[in-house]
Short mmCIF file of C-alpha atoms in Angstrom, two decimals:
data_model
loop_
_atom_site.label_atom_id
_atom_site.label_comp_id
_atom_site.label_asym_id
_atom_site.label_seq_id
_atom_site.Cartn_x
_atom_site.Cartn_y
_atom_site.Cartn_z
CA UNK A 1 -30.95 -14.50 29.50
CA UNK A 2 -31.01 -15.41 33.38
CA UNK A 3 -27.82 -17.42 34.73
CA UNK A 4 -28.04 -19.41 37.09
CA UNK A 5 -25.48 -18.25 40.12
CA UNK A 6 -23.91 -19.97 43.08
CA UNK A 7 -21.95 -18.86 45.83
CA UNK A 8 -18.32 -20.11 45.65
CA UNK A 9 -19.15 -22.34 48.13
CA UNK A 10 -21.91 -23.88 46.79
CA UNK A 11 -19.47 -24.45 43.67
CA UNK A 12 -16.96 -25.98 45.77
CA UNK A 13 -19.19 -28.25 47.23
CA UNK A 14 -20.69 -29.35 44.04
CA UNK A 15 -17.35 -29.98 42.36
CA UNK A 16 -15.93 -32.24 44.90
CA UNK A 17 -17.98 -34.96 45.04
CA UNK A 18 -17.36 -37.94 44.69
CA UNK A 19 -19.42 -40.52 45.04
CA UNK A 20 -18.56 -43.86 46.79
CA UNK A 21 -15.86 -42.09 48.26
CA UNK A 22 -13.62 -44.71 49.88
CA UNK A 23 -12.55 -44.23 53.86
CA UNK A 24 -9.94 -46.42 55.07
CA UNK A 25 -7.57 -47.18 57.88
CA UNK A 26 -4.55 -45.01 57.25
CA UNK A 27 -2.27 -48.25 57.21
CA UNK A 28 -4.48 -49.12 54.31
CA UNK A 29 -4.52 -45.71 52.46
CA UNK A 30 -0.80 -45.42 53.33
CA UNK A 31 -0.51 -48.61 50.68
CA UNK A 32 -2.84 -47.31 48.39
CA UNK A 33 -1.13 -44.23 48.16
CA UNK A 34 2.48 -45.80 47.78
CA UNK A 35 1.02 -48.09 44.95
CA UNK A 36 -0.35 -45.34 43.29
CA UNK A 37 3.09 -43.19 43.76
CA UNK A 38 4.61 -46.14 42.19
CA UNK A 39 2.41 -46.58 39.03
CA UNK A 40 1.40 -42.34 38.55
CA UNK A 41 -2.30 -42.20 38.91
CA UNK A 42 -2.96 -41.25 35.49
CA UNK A 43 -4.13 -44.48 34.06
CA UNK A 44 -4.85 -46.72 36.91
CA UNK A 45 -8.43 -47.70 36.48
CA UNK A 46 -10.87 -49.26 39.37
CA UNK A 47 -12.95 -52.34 39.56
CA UNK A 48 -16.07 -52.91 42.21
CA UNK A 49 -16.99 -56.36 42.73
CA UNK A 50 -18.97 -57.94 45.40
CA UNK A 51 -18.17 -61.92 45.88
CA UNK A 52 -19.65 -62.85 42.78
CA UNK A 53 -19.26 -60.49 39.71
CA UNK A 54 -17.92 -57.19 38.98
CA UNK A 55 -20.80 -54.20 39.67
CA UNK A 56 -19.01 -51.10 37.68
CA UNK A 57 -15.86 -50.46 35.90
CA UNK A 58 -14.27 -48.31 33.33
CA UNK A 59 -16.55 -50.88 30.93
CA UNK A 60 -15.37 -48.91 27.48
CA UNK A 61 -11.80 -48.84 28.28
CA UNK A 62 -11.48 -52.32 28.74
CA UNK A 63 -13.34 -53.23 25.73
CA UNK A 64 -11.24 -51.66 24.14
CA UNK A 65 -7.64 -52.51 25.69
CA UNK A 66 -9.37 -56.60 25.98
CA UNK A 67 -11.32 -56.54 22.86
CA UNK A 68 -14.66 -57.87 24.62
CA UNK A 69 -16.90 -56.69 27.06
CA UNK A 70 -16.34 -57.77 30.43
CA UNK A 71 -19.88 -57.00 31.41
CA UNK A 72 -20.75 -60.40 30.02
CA UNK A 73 -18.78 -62.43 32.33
CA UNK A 74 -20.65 -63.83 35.13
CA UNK A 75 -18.07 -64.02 37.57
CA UNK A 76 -15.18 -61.68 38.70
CA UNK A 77 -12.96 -64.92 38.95
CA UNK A 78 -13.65 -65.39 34.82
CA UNK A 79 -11.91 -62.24 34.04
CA UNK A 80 -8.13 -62.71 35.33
CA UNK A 81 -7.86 -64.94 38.31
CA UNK A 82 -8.44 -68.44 39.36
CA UNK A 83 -11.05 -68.84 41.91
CA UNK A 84 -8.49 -70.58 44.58
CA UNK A 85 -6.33 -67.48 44.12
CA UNK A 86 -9.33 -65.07 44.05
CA UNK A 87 -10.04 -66.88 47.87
CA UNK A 88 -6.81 -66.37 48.54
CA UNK A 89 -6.49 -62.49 47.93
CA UNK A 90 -9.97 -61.80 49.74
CA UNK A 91 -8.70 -63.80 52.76
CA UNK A 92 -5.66 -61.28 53.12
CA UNK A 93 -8.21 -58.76 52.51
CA UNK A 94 -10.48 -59.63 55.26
CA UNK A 95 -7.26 -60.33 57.59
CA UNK A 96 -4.76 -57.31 56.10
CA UNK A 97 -7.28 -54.73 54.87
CA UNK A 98 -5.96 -55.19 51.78
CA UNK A 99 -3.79 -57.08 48.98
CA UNK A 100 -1.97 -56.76 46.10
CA UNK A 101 -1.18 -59.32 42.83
CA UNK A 102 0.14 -58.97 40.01
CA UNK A 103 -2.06 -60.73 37.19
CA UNK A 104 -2.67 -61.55 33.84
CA UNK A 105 -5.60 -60.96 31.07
CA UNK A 106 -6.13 -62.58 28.01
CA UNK A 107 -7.24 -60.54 25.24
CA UNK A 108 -9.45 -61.60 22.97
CA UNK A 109 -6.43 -62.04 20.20
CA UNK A 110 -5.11 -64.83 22.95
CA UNK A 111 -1.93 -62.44 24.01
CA UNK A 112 -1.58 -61.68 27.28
CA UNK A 113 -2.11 -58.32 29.47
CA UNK A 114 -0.21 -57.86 32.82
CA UNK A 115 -1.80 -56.04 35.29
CA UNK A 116 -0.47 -55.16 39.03
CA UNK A 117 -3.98 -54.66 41.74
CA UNK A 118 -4.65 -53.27 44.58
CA UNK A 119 -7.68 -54.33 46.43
CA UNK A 120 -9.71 -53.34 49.77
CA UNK A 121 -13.06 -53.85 51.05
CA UNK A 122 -15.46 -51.57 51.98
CA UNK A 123 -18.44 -53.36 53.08
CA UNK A 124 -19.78 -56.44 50.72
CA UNK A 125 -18.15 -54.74 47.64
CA UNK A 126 -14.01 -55.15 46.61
CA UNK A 127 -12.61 -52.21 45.21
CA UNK A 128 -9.43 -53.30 42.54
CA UNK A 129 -7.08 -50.54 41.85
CA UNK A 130 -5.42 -51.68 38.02
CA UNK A 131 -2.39 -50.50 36.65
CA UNK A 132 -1.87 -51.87 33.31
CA UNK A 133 1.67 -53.10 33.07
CA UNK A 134 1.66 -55.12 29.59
#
């Protein structure tokens, strides 16, 4: 049987990608990194939206913390914020580099889900870091 073999680097190189990798300020990544301290980063999950819907997310996990599938809203604004405060947290975005909420979910029972976000920009697209607080 012939196995395939790689030098260590070649390993090394393989196993840390990551794609979409996100470079920031260090003002920015210094808050990132202090919201994550504050919340572990075991469970904090990530959300990439552009202005009008969200493009990829942990889509299993939150059907099954929500109990629907948030691929079948439309708009970003439809999951868990109004679109005046949505305007709101991109404006700090655009003038900050980045902002942070604390919002709320309804599950599909009607109870509500706390979350705390992060959010940054990296071109077009807004990346959400969630920590589920309930």
């Amino acid at each position: 049987m012939l196995v395939e073999r790689r030098s260590g680097t070649g390993r090394r190189r393989r196993g840390s990608f990551v794609p979409d990798v996100l470079v920031a300020c260090r003002r920015i990544r210094d808050a990132l990194v202090e919201w994550t301290r504050e919340h572990g980063g075991t469970d904090v999950a990530r959300i990439i939206s552009d202005e009008e819907r969200i493009l990829e997310a942990h889509w299993e996990m939150w059907k099954h913390v929500l109990g629907y599938d948030i691929r079948e809203i439309h708009k970003a604004e439809d999951l868990y914020i109004s679109p005046e405060e949505r305007q709101q947290i991109r404006d700090e975005v655009r003038r900050d580099g980045s902002a942070r909420r604390v919002a709320r979910i309804i599950r599909a029972d009607g109870t509500v889900l706390r979350i705390d976000i992060f959010m940054i920009q990296k071109k077009a697209r807004y990346h959400s870091f969630i920590k589920i607080l309930e």
